[in-house]
PDB file of N, CA, C and O in Angstrom:
ATOM      1  N   MET Y   1     -97.989 166.016-100.251  1.00 51.00           N
ATOM      2  CA  MET Y   1     -97.949 164.813 -99.457  1.00 51.00           C
ATOM      3  C   MET Y   1     -99.352 164.508 -98.945  1.00 51.00           C
ATOM      4  O   MET Y   1     -99.789 165.019 -97.938  1.00 51.00           O
ATOM      5  N   THR Y   2    -100.032 163.687 -99.648  1.00 56.00           N
ATOM      6  CA  THR Y   2    -101.420 163.394 -99.323  1.00 56.00           C
ATOM      7  C   THR Y   2    -101.574 162.461 -98.136  1.00 56.00           C
ATOM      8  O   THR Y   2    -102.673 162.298 -97.643  1.00 56.00           O
ATOM      9  N   TRP Y   3    -100.482 161.879 -97.669  1.00 61.00           N
ATOM     10  CA  TRP Y   3    -100.591 160.918 -96.572  1.00 61.00           C
ATOM     11  C   TRP Y   3    -100.515 161.567 -95.202  1.00 61.00           C
ATOM     12  O   TRP Y   3    -100.571 160.905 -94.191  1.00 61.00           O
ATOM     13  N   ARG Y   4    -100.390 162.869 -95.129  1.00 73.00           N
ATOM     14  CA  ARG Y   4    -100.196 163.520 -93.827  1.00 73.00           C
ATOM     15  C   ARG Y   4    -101.421 163.437 -92.933  1.00 73.00           C
ATOM     16  O   ARG Y   4    -102.520 163.767 -93.346  1.00 73.00           O
ATOM     17  N   ASN Y   5    -101.203 163.048 -91.686  1.00 84.00           N
ATOM     18  CA  ASN Y   5    -102.241 163.057 -90.661  1.00 84.00           C
ATOM     19  C   ASN Y   5    -102.106 164.261 -89.746  1.00 84.00           C
ATOM     20  O   ASN Y   5    -102.974 164.508 -88.935  1.00 84.00           O
ATOM     21  N   HIS Y   6    -101.015 164.992 -89.848  1.00 84.00           N
ATOM     22  CA  HIS Y   6    -100.731 166.122 -88.962  1.00 84.00           C
ATOM     23  C   HIS Y   6    -100.488 167.374 -89.799  1.00 84.00           C
ATOM     24  O   HIS Y   6     -99.969 167.300 -90.902  1.00 84.00           O
ATOM     25  N   LYS Y   7    -100.855 168.517 -89.255  1.00 85.00           N
ATOM     26  CA  LYS Y   7    -100.734 169.771 -89.998  1.00 85.00           C
ATOM     27  C   LYS Y   7     -99.311 170.300 -90.064  1.00 85.00           C
ATOM     28  O   LYS Y   7     -98.932 170.941 -91.035  1.00 85.00           O
ATOM     29  N   THR Y   8     -98.510 170.040 -89.029  1.00 89.00           N
ATOM     30  CA  THR Y   8     -97.149 170.570 -88.995  1.00 89.00           C
ATOM     31  C   THR Y   8     -96.150 169.470 -88.688  1.00 89.00           C
ATOM     32  O   THR Y   8     -96.499 168.408 -88.168  1.00 89.00           O
ATOM     33  N   HIS Y   9     -94.891 169.743 -88.989  1.00 88.00           N
ATOM     34  CA  HIS Y   9     -93.821 168.803 -88.637  1.00 88.00           C
ATOM     35  C   HIS Y   9     -93.750 168.625 -87.126  1.00 88.00           C
ATOM     36  O   HIS Y   9     -93.487 167.529 -86.628  1.00 88.00           O
ATOM     37  N   ARG Y  10     -93.963 169.689 -86.391  1.00 92.00           N
ATOM     38  CA  ARG Y  10     -93.889 169.627 -84.929  1.00 92.00           C
ATOM     39  C   ARG Y  10     -94.924 168.641 -84.367  1.00 92.00           C
ATOM     40  O   ARG Y  10     -94.599 167.814 -83.513  1.00 92.00           O
ATOM     41  N   GLU Y  11     -96.155 168.707 -84.865  1.00 93.00           N
ATOM     42  CA  GLU Y  11     -97.204 167.784 -84.404  1.00 93.00           C
ATOM     43  C   GLU Y  11     -96.842 166.345 -84.765  1.00 93.00           C
ATOM     44  O   GLU Y  11     -97.025 165.425 -83.965  1.00 93.00           O
ATOM     45  N   GLU Y  12     -96.346 166.142 -85.980  1.00 93.00           N
ATOM     46  CA  GLU Y  12     -95.983 164.803 -86.432  1.00 93.00           C
ATOM     47  C   GLU Y  12     -94.838 164.231 -85.591  1.00 93.00           C
ATOM     48  O   GLU Y  12     -94.886 163.084 -85.149  1.00 93.00           O
ATOM     49  N   THR Y  13     -93.829 165.043 -85.341  1.00 95.00           N
ATOM     50  CA  THR Y  13     -92.680 164.621 -84.552  1.00 95.00           C
ATOM     51  C   THR Y  13     -93.106 164.199 -83.152  1.00 95.00           C
ATOM     52  O   THR Y  13     -92.703 163.147 -82.661  1.00 95.00           O
ATOM     53  N   LYS Y  14     -93.930 165.014 -82.506  1.00 96.00           N
ATOM     54  CA  LYS Y  14     -94.390 164.707 -81.148  1.00 96.00           C
ATOM     55  C   LYS Y  14     -95.219 163.436 -81.112  1.00 96.00           C
ATOM     56  O   LYS Y  14     -95.049 162.604 -80.230  1.00 96.00           O
ATOM     57  N   ALA Y  15     -96.102 163.253 -82.077  1.00 96.00           N
ATOM     58  CA  ALA Y  15     -96.953 162.065 -82.120  1.00 96.00           C
ATOM     59  C   ALA Y  15     -96.128 160.790 -82.274  1.00 96.00           C
ATOM     60  O   ALA Y  15     -96.376 159.788 -81.589  1.00 96.00           O
ATOM     61  N   VAL Y  16     -95.131 160.829 -83.151  1.00 96.00           N
ATOM     62  CA  VAL Y  16     -94.281 159.648 -83.370  1.00 96.00           C
ATOM     63  C   VAL Y  16     -93.451 159.358 -82.135  1.00 96.00           C
ATOM     64  O   VAL Y  16     -93.356 158.207 -81.693  1.00 96.00           O
ATOM     65  N   LYS Y  17     -92.864 160.389 -81.545  1.00 97.00           N
ATOM     66  CA  LYS Y  17     -92.044 160.199 -80.345  1.00 97.00           C
ATOM     67  C   LYS Y  17     -92.873 159.602 -79.213  1.00 97.00           C
ATOM     68  O   LYS Y  17     -92.446 158.643 -78.557  1.00 97.00           O
ATOM     69  N   ASP Y  18     -94.056 160.145 -78.969  1.00 97.00           N
ATOM     70  CA  ASP Y  18     -94.924 159.622 -77.910  1.00 97.00           C
ATOM     71  C   ASP Y  18     -95.309 158.167 -78.158  1.00 97.00           C
ATOM     72  O   ASP Y  18     -95.317 157.352 -77.240  1.00 97.00           O
ATOM     73  N   ALA Y  19     -95.611 157.823 -79.411  1.00 97.00           N
ATOM     74  CA  ALA Y  19     -95.992 156.444 -79.742  1.00 97.00           C
ATOM     75  C   ALA Y  19     -94.831 155.477 -79.538  1.00 97.00           C
ATOM     76  O   ALA Y  19     -95.025 154.360 -79.043  1.00 97.00           O
ATOM     77  N   LEU Y  20     -93.618 155.882 -79.897  1.00 98.00           N
ATOM     78  CA  LEU Y  20     -92.454 155.015 -79.722  1.00 98.00           C
ATOM     79  C   LEU Y  20     -92.141 154.808 -78.238  1.00 98.00           C
ATOM     80  O   LEU Y  20     -91.816 153.686 -77.815  1.00 98.00           O
ATOM     81  N   ILE Y  21     -92.242 155.858 -77.451  1.00 97.00           N
ATOM     82  CA  ILE Y  21     -92.002 155.732 -76.009  1.00 97.00           C
ATOM     83  C   ILE Y  21     -93.054 154.827 -75.385  1.00 97.00           C
ATOM     84  O   ILE Y  21     -92.741 153.971 -74.559  1.00 97.00           O
ATOM     85  N   GLU Y  22     -94.304 154.982 -75.805  1.00 97.00           N
ATOM     86  CA  GLU Y  22     -95.385 154.137 -75.285  1.00 97.00           C
ATOM     87  C   GLU Y  22     -95.166 152.667 -75.648  1.00 97.00           C
ATOM     88  O   GLU Y  22     -95.522 151.772 -74.891  1.00 97.00           O
ATOM     89  N   ALA Y  23     -94.541 152.424 -76.807  1.00 96.00           N
ATOM     90  CA  ALA Y  23     -94.260 151.051 -77.247  1.00 96.00           C
ATOM     91  C   ALA Y  23     -93.061 150.440 -76.533  1.00 96.00           C
ATOM     92  O   ALA Y  23     -92.756 149.263 -76.728  1.00 96.00           O
ATOM     93  N   GLY Y  24     -92.349 151.234 -75.720  1.00 96.00           N
ATOM     94  CA  GLY Y  24     -91.249 150.688 -74.940  1.00 96.00           C
ATOM     95  C   GLY Y  24     -89.855 151.017 -75.444  1.00 96.00           C
ATOM     96  O   GLY Y  24     -88.866 150.514 -74.896  1.00 96.00           O
ATOM     97  N   PHE Y  25     -89.739 151.836 -76.473  1.00 97.00           N
ATOM     98  CA  PHE Y  25     -88.415 152.231 -76.950  1.00 97.00           C
ATOM     99  C   PHE Y  25     -87.821 153.267 -76.003  1.00 97.00           C
ATOM    100  O   PHE Y  25     -88.543 154.025 -75.367  1.00 97.00           O
ATOM    101  N   THR Y  26     -86.497 153.284 -75.911  1.00 96.00           N
ATOM    102  CA  THR Y  26     -85.814 154.240 -75.034  1.00 96.00           C
ATOM    103  C   THR Y  26     -84.875 155.110 -75.857  1.00 96.00           C
ATOM    104  O   THR Y  26     -84.563 154.789 -77.005  1.00 96.00           O
ATOM    105  N   ASN Y  27     -84.427 156.202 -75.238  1.00 97.00           N
ATOM    106  CA  ASN Y  27     -83.505 157.127 -75.878  1.00 97.00           C
ATOM    107  C   ASN Y  27     -84.037 157.575 -77.244  1.00 97.00           C
ATOM    108  O   ASN Y  27     -83.329 157.531 -78.249  1.00 97.00           O
ATOM    109  N   VAL Y  28     -85.302 157.974 -77.277  1.00 97.00           N
ATOM    110  CA  VAL Y  28     -85.994 158.301 -78.519  1.00 97.00           C
ATOM    111  C   VAL Y  28     -85.799 159.773 -78.889  1.00 97.00           C
ATOM    112  O   VAL Y  28     -86.007 160.655 -78.069  1.00 97.00           O
ATOM    113  N   ARG Y  29     -85.381 160.005 -80.132  1.00 98.00           N
ATOM    114  CA  ARG Y  29     -85.325 161.352 -80.715  1.00 98.00           C
ATOM    115  C   ARG Y  29     -85.949 161.258 -82.096  1.00 98.00           C
ATOM    116  O   ARG Y  29     -85.652 160.334 -82.861  1.00 98.00           O
ATOM    117  N   VAL Y  30     -86.809 162.201 -82.411  1.00 97.00           N
ATOM    118  CA  VAL Y  30     -87.460 162.227 -83.718  1.00 97.00           C
ATOM    119  C   VAL Y  30     -87.318 163.635 -84.279  1.00 97.00           C
ATOM    120  O   VAL Y  30     -87.532 164.613 -83.572  1.00 97.00           O
ATOM    121  N   LYS Y  31     -86.941 163.724 -85.543  1.00 96.00           N
ATOM    122  CA  LYS Y  31     -86.808 165.034 -86.181  1.00 96.00           C
ATOM    123  C   LYS Y  31     -87.069 164.880 -87.669  1.00 96.00           C
ATOM    124  O   LYS Y  31     -87.201 163.769 -88.185  1.00 96.00           O
ATOM    125  N   HIS Y  32     -87.150 166.004 -88.357  1.00 94.00           N
ATOM    126  CA  HIS Y  32     -87.304 166.007 -89.797  1.00 94.00           C
ATOM    127  C   HIS Y  32     -85.993 166.441 -90.439  1.00 94.00           C
ATOM    128  O   HIS Y  32     -85.211 167.167 -89.838  1.00 94.00           O
ATOM    129  N   GLY Y  33     -85.806 165.998 -91.664  1.00 91.00           N
ATOM    130  CA  GLY Y  33     -84.614 166.365 -92.398  1.00 91.00           C
ATOM    131  C   GLY Y  33     -84.610 167.848 -92.744  1.00 91.00           C
ATOM    132  O   GLY Y  33     -85.586 168.565 -92.511  1.00 91.00           O
ATOM    133  N   THR Y  34     -83.522 168.302 -93.312  1.00 92.00           N
ATOM    134  CA  THR Y  34     -83.397 169.697 -93.710  1.00 92.00           C
ATOM    135  C   THR Y  34     -83.064 169.763 -95.202  1.00 92.00           C
ATOM    136  O   THR Y  34     -82.666 168.770 -95.805  1.00 92.00           O
ATOM    137  N   GLY Y  35     -83.205 170.927 -95.750  1.00 92.00           N
ATOM    138  CA  GLY Y  35     -82.896 171.111 -97.166  1.00 92.00           C
ATOM    139  C   GLY Y  35     -83.811 170.291 -98.043  1.00 92.00           C
ATOM    140  O   GLY Y  35     -85.023 170.287 -97.862  1.00 92.00           O
ATOM    141  N   THR Y  36     -83.224 169.577 -98.997  1.00 91.00           N
ATOM    142  CA  THR Y  36     -84.040 168.786 -99.912  1.00 91.00           C
ATOM    143  C   THR Y  36     -84.668 167.573 -99.242  1.00 91.00           C
ATOM    144  O   THR Y  36     -85.574 166.960 -99.803  1.00 91.00           O
ATOM    145  N   ALA Y  37     -84.220 167.238 -98.048  1.00 90.00           N
ATOM    146  CA  ALA Y  37     -84.778 166.102 -97.300  1.00 90.00           C
ATOM    147  C   ALA Y  37     -85.753 166.566 -96.216  1.00 90.00           C
ATOM    148  O   ALA Y  37     -86.008 165.853 -95.262  1.00 90.00           O
ATOM    149  N   TRP Y  38     -86.343 167.753 -96.354  1.00 90.00           N
ATOM    150  CA  TRP Y  38     -87.204 168.324 -95.309  1.00 90.00           C
ATOM    151  C   TRP Y  38     -88.413 167.441 -95.002  1.00 90.00           C
ATOM    152  O   TRP Y  38     -88.932 167.482 -93.900  1.00 90.00           O
ATOM    153  N   GLY Y  39     -88.848 166.627 -95.935  1.00 88.00           N
ATOM    154  CA  GLY Y  39     -90.020 165.786 -95.724  1.00 88.00           C
ATOM    155  C   GLY Y  39     -89.716 164.452 -95.061  1.00 88.00           C
ATOM    156  O   GLY Y  39     -90.623 163.744 -94.644  1.00 88.00           O
ATOM    157  N   TRP Y  40     -88.451 164.100 -94.960  1.00 93.00           N
ATOM    158  CA  TRP Y  40     -88.076 162.822 -94.376  1.00 93.00           C
ATOM    159  C   TRP Y  40     -88.163 162.883 -92.863  1.00 93.00           C
ATOM    160  O   TRP Y  40     -87.821 163.884 -92.238  1.00 93.00           O
ATOM    161  N   LEU Y  41     -88.604 161.805 -92.261  1.00 94.00           N
ATOM    162  CA  LEU Y  41     -88.695 161.682 -90.813  1.00 94.00           C
ATOM    163  C   LEU Y  41     -87.514 160.845 -90.333  1.00 94.00           C
ATOM    164  O   LEU Y  41     -87.327 159.709 -90.776  1.00 94.00           O
ATOM    165  N   ASP Y  42     -86.696 161.400 -89.457  1.00 96.00           N
ATOM    166  CA  ASP Y  42     -85.532 160.697 -88.906  1.00 96.00           C
ATOM    167  C   ASP Y  42     -85.834 160.273 -87.481  1.00 96.00           C
ATOM    168  O   ASP Y  42     -86.175 161.107 -86.645  1.00 96.00           O
ATOM    169  N   ILE Y  43     -85.696 158.972 -87.214  1.00 96.00           N
ATOM    170  CA  ILE Y  43     -85.985 158.430 -85.893  1.00 96.00           C
ATOM    171  C   ILE Y  43     -84.716 157.808 -85.328  1.00 96.00           C
ATOM    172  O   ILE Y  43     -84.077 156.960 -85.968  1.00 96.00           O
ATOM    173  N   TYR Y  44     -84.360 158.240 -84.140  1.00 97.00           N
ATOM    174  CA  TYR Y  44     -83.219 157.691 -83.404  1.00 97.00           C
ATOM    175  C   TYR Y  44     -83.781 157.060 -82.137  1.00 97.00           C
ATOM    176  O   TYR Y  44     -84.485 157.724 -81.373  1.00 97.00           O
ATOM    177  N   CYS Y  45     -83.495 155.775 -81.918  1.00 97.00           N
ATOM    178  CA  CYS Y  45     -83.949 155.115 -80.687  1.00 97.00           C
ATOM    179  C   CYS Y  45     -83.107 153.868 -80.442  1.00 97.00           C
ATOM    180  O   CYS Y  45     -82.466 153.353 -81.353  1.00 97.00           O
ATOM    181  N   ASP Y  46     -83.130 153.414 -79.203  1.00 96.00           N
ATOM    182  CA  ASP Y  46     -82.437 152.174 -78.851  1.00 96.00           C
ATOM    183  C   ASP Y  46     -83.396 151.008 -78.995  1.00 96.00           C
ATOM    184  O   ASP Y  46     -84.594 151.136 -78.721  1.00 96.00           O
ATOM    185  N   ALA Y  47     -82.864 149.873 -79.411  1.00 93.00           N
ATOM    186  CA  ALA Y  47     -83.683 148.664 -79.507  1.00 93.00           C
ATOM    187  C   ALA Y  47     -84.101 148.218 -78.110  1.00 93.00           C
ATOM    188  O   ALA Y  47     -83.417 148.487 -77.120  1.00 93.00           O
ATOM    189  N   LYS Y  48     -85.235 147.553 -78.047  1.00 93.00           N
ATOM    190  CA  LYS Y  48     -85.690 146.997 -76.778  1.00 93.00           C
ATOM    191  C   LYS Y  48     -84.749 145.867 -76.371  1.00 93.00           C
ATOM    192  O   LYS Y  48     -84.036 145.300 -77.207  1.00 93.00           O
ATOM    193  N   LEU Y  49     -84.755 145.524 -75.115  1.00 92.00           N
ATOM    194  CA  LEU Y  49     -83.898 144.469 -74.602  1.00 92.00           C
ATOM    195  C   LEU Y  49     -84.157 143.174 -75.369  1.00 92.00           C
ATOM    196  O   LEU Y  49     -85.287 142.715 -75.473  1.00 92.00           O
ATOM    197  N   GLY Y  50     -83.104 142.619 -75.937  1.00 94.00           N
ATOM    198  CA  GLY Y  50     -83.210 141.364 -76.668  1.00 94.00           C
ATOM    199  C   GLY Y  50     -83.710 141.511 -78.095  1.00 94.00           C
ATOM    200  O   GLY Y  50     -83.900 140.522 -78.788  1.00 94.00           O
ATOM    201  N   GLN Y  51     -83.916 142.728 -78.556  1.00 95.00           N
ATOM    202  CA  GLN Y  51     -84.436 142.959 -79.896  1.00 95.00           C
ATOM    203  C   GLN Y  51     -83.284 143.226 -80.862  1.00 95.00           C
ATOM    204  O   GLN Y  51     -82.369 143.985 -80.560  1.00 95.00           O
ATOM    205  N   SER Y  52     -83.333 142.600 -82.028  1.00 96.00           N
ATOM    206  CA  SER Y  52     -82.283 142.831 -83.020  1.00 96.00           C
ATOM    207  C   SER Y  52     -82.500 144.187 -83.691  1.00 96.00           C
ATOM    208  O   SER Y  52     -83.579 144.771 -83.627  1.00 96.00           O
ATOM    209  N   TRP Y  53     -81.461 144.665 -84.373  1.00 95.00           N
ATOM    210  CA  TRP Y  53     -81.562 145.940 -85.064  1.00 95.00           C
ATOM    211  C   TRP Y  53     -82.640 145.885 -86.146  1.00 95.00           C
ATOM    212  O   TRP Y  53     -83.400 146.830 -86.330  1.00 95.00           O
ATOM    213  N   GLN Y  54     -82.710 144.761 -86.859  1.00 96.00           N
ATOM    214  CA  GLN Y  54     -83.702 144.617 -87.920  1.00 96.00           C
ATOM    215  C   GLN Y  54     -85.122 144.646 -87.358  1.00 96.00           C
ATOM    216  O   GLN Y  54     -86.017 145.264 -87.947  1.00 96.00           O
ATOM    217  N   ASP Y  55     -85.338 143.965 -86.223  1.00 96.00           N
ATOM    218  CA  ASP Y  55     -86.661 143.975 -85.602  1.00 96.00           C
ATOM    219  C   ASP Y  55     -87.027 145.367 -85.100  1.00 96.00           C
ATOM    220  O   ASP Y  55     -88.182 145.797 -85.193  1.00 96.00           O
ATOM    221  N   LYS Y  56     -86.037 146.084 -84.568  1.00 96.00           N
ATOM    222  CA  LYS Y  56     -86.267 147.462 -84.117  1.00 96.00           C
ATOM    223  C   LYS Y  56     -86.713 148.317 -85.292  1.00 96.00           C
ATOM    224  O   LYS Y  56     -87.682 149.069 -85.199  1.00 96.00           O
ATOM    225  N   ARG Y  57     -86.022 148.185 -86.407  1.00 96.00           N
ATOM    226  CA  ARG Y  57     -86.336 148.979 -87.584  1.00 96.00           C
ATOM    227  C   ARG Y  57     -87.748 148.698 -88.080  1.00 96.00           C
ATOM    228  O   ARG Y  57     -88.519 149.624 -88.340  1.00 96.00           O
ATOM    229  N   VAL Y  58     -88.110 147.436 -88.188  1.00 95.00           N
ATOM    230  CA  VAL Y  58     -89.444 147.061 -88.676  1.00 95.00           C
ATOM    231  C   VAL Y  58     -90.533 147.591 -87.747  1.00 95.00           C
ATOM    232  O   VAL Y  58     -91.528 148.166 -88.211  1.00 95.00           O
ATOM    233  N   GLU Y  59     -90.351 147.414 -86.447  1.00 96.00           N
ATOM    234  CA  GLU Y  59     -91.364 147.865 -85.498  1.00 96.00           C
ATOM    235  C   GLU Y  59     -91.470 149.391 -85.467  1.00 96.00           C
ATOM    236  O   GLU Y  59     -92.578 149.939 -85.448  1.00 96.00           O
ATOM    237  N   ALA Y  60     -90.346 150.077 -85.494  1.00 96.00           N
ATOM    238  CA  ALA Y  60     -90.372 151.541 -85.462  1.00 96.00           C
ATOM    239  C   ALA Y  60     -91.035 152.108 -86.714  1.00 96.00           C
ATOM    240  O   ALA Y  60     -91.825 153.053 -86.634  1.00 96.00           O
ATOM    241  N   ILE Y  61     -90.752 151.534 -87.863  1.00 95.00           N
ATOM    242  CA  ILE Y  61     -91.394 151.984 -89.100  1.00 95.00           C
ATOM    243  C   ILE Y  61     -92.890 151.712 -89.057  1.00 95.00           C
ATOM    244  O   ILE Y  61     -93.696 152.567 -89.437  1.00 95.00           O
ATOM    245  N   ARG Y  62     -93.279 150.542 -88.577  1.00 96.00           N
ATOM    246  CA  ARG Y  62     -94.708 150.212 -88.479  1.00 96.00           C
ATOM    247  C   ARG Y  62     -95.430 151.217 -87.601  1.00 96.00           C
ATOM    248  O   ARG Y  62     -96.505 151.713 -87.949  1.00 96.00           O
ATOM    249  N   ILE Y  63     -94.844 151.542 -86.454  1.00 96.00           N
ATOM    250  CA  ILE Y  63     -95.456 152.507 -85.527  1.00 96.00           C
ATOM    251  C   ILE Y  63     -95.530 153.888 -86.175  1.00 96.00           C
ATOM    252  O   ILE Y  63     -96.581 154.542 -86.138  1.00 96.00           O
ATOM    253  N   ALA Y  64     -94.439 154.334 -86.775  1.00 95.00           N
ATOM    254  CA  ALA Y  64     -94.415 155.657 -87.402  1.00 95.00           C
ATOM    255  C   ALA Y  64     -95.429 155.748 -88.547  1.00 95.00           C
ATOM    256  O   ALA Y  64     -96.128 156.755 -88.684  1.00 95.00           O
ATOM    257  N   GLU Y  65     -95.526 154.708 -89.357  1.00 93.00           N
ATOM    258  CA  GLU Y  65     -96.491 154.713 -90.454  1.00 93.00           C
ATOM    259  C   GLU Y  65     -97.924 154.772 -89.939  1.00 93.00           C
ATOM    260  O   GLU Y  65     -98.759 155.489 -90.496  1.00 93.00           O
ATOM    261  N   SER Y  66     -98.211 154.038 -88.870  1.00 94.00           N
ATOM    262  CA  SER Y  66     -99.576 154.037 -88.345  1.00 94.00           C
ATOM    263  C   SER Y  66     -99.950 155.384 -87.733  1.00 94.00           C
ATOM    264  O   SER Y  66    -101.093 155.812 -87.824  1.00 94.00           O
ATOM    265  N   VAL Y  67     -98.992 156.065 -87.109  1.00 95.00           N
ATOM    266  CA  VAL Y  67     -99.255 157.362 -86.477  1.00 95.00           C
ATOM    267  C   VAL Y  67     -99.360 158.476 -87.514  1.00 95.00           C
ATOM    268  O   VAL Y  67    -100.224 159.350 -87.410  1.00 95.00           O
ATOM    269  N   THR Y  68     -98.500 158.449 -88.525  1.00 93.00           N
ATOM    270  CA  THR Y  68     -98.419 159.560 -89.470  1.00 93.00           C
ATOM    271  C   THR Y  68     -99.261 159.380 -90.720  1.00 93.00           C
ATOM    272  O   THR Y  68     -99.579 160.348 -91.390  1.00 93.00           O
ATOM    273  N   GLY Y  69     -99.556 158.146 -91.069  1.00 90.00           N
ATOM    274  CA  GLY Y  69    -100.253 157.884 -92.321  1.00 90.00           C
ATOM    275  C   GLY Y  69     -99.300 157.756 -93.499  1.00 90.00           C
ATOM    276  O   GLY Y  69     -99.724 157.583 -94.635  1.00 90.00           O
ATOM    277  N   ARG Y  70     -98.007 157.827 -93.232  1.00 90.00           N
ATOM    278  CA  ARG Y  70     -97.011 157.683 -94.295  1.00 90.00           C
ATOM    279  C   ARG Y  70     -97.036 156.253 -94.816  1.00 90.00           C
ATOM    280  O   ARG Y  70     -97.288 155.310 -94.079  1.00 90.00           O
ATOM    281  N   HIS Y  71     -96.728 156.090 -96.094  1.00 87.00           N
ATOM    282  CA  HIS Y  71     -96.659 154.772 -96.706  1.00 87.00           C
ATOM    283  C   HIS Y  71     -95.961 154.914 -98.052  1.00 87.00           C
ATOM    284  O   HIS Y  71     -95.666 156.016 -98.483  1.00 87.00           O
ATOM    285  N   GLY Y  72     -95.679 153.806 -98.683  1.00 77.00           N
ATOM    286  CA  GLY Y  72     -95.126 153.858-100.029  1.00 77.00           C
ATOM    287  C   GLY Y  72     -93.624 153.693-100.084  1.00 77.00           C
ATOM    288  O   GLY Y  72     -93.003 153.144 -99.178  1.00 77.00           O
ATOM    289  N   ASP Y  73     -93.059 154.189-101.182  1.00 75.00           N
ATOM    290  CA  ASP Y  73     -91.624 154.038-101.441  1.00 75.00           C
ATOM    291  C   ASP Y  73     -90.790 154.532-100.267  1.00 75.00           C
ATOM    292  O   ASP Y  73     -91.114 155.532 -99.638  1.00 75.00           O
ATOM    293  N   TYR Y  74     -89.725 153.827-100.012  1.00 81.00           N
ATOM    294  CA  TYR Y  74     -88.780 154.157 -98.949  1.00 81.00           C
ATOM    295  C   TYR Y  74     -89.474 154.210 -97.584  1.00 81.00           C
ATOM    296  O   TYR Y  74     -89.175 155.053 -96.748  1.00 81.00           O
ATOM    297  N   ASP Y  75     -90.425 153.316 -97.358  1.00 77.00           N
ATOM    298  CA  ASP Y  75     -91.159 153.241 -96.086  1.00 77.00           C
ATOM    299  C   ASP Y  75     -91.759 154.588 -95.715  1.00 77.00           C
ATOM    300  O   ASP Y  75     -91.750 154.986 -94.561  1.00 77.00           O
ATOM    301  N   GLY Y  76     -92.297 155.291 -96.687  1.00 85.00           N
ATOM    302  CA  GLY Y  76     -92.929 156.568 -96.401  1.00 85.00           C
ATOM    303  C   GLY Y  76     -91.943 157.663 -96.051  1.00 85.00           C
ATOM    304  O   GLY Y  76     -92.290 158.599 -95.346  1.00 85.00           O
ATOM    305  N   GLU Y  77     -90.731 157.557 -96.541  1.00 91.00           N
ATOM    306  CA  GLU Y  77     -89.671 158.528 -96.267  1.00 91.00           C
ATOM    307  C   GLU Y  77     -89.351 158.606 -94.765  1.00 91.00           C
ATOM    308  O   GLU Y  77     -89.319 159.672 -94.167  1.00 91.00           O
ATOM    309  N   ILE Y  78     -89.114 157.435 -94.178  1.00 92.00           N
ATOM    310  CA  ILE Y  78     -88.774 157.333 -92.760  1.00 92.00           C
ATOM    311  C   ILE Y  78     -87.404 156.671 -92.645  1.00 92.00           C
ATOM    312  O   ILE Y  78     -87.183 155.598 -93.212  1.00 92.00           O
ATOM    313  N   ASN Y  79     -86.504 157.308 -91.933  1.00 93.00           N
ATOM    314  CA  ASN Y  79     -85.176 156.742 -91.667  1.00 93.00           C
ATOM    315  C   ASN Y  79     -85.091 156.335 -90.209  1.00 93.00           C
ATOM    316  O   ASN Y  79     -85.447 157.112 -89.331  1.00 93.00           O
ATOM    317  N   ILE Y  80     -84.585 155.140 -89.959  1.00 95.00           N
ATOM    318  CA  ILE Y  80     -84.361 154.665 -88.594  1.00 95.00           C
ATOM    319  C   ILE Y  80     -82.856 154.584 -88.376  1.00 95.00           C
ATOM    320  O   ILE Y  80     -82.133 153.967 -89.143  1.00 95.00           O
ATOM    321  N   HIS Y  81     -82.392 155.229 -87.315  1.00 92.00           N
ATOM    322  CA  HIS Y  81     -80.949 155.258 -87.009  1.00 92.00           C
ATOM    323  C   HIS Y  81     -80.693 154.519 -85.709  1.00 92.00           C
ATOM    324  O   HIS Y  81     -81.495 154.457 -84.852  1.00 92.00           O
TER     325      HIS Y  81
END
């Protein structure tokens, strides 16, 4: 994975969580997948007041991509829940 900006999953998870909280998202949980999906980043958060689910997804992916350096197919292997 040449797009990594962080050495460990723990560093990446913390950086994404902090960036999402700073952007105003609430109830934020960030983790990595397990098994064959170990490289995927799973983000759980509530949409901002008045924000649609689609807008939440786009903004959360944009923030995660900018923090992690992820890009490409499947939004850099990022899932928004």
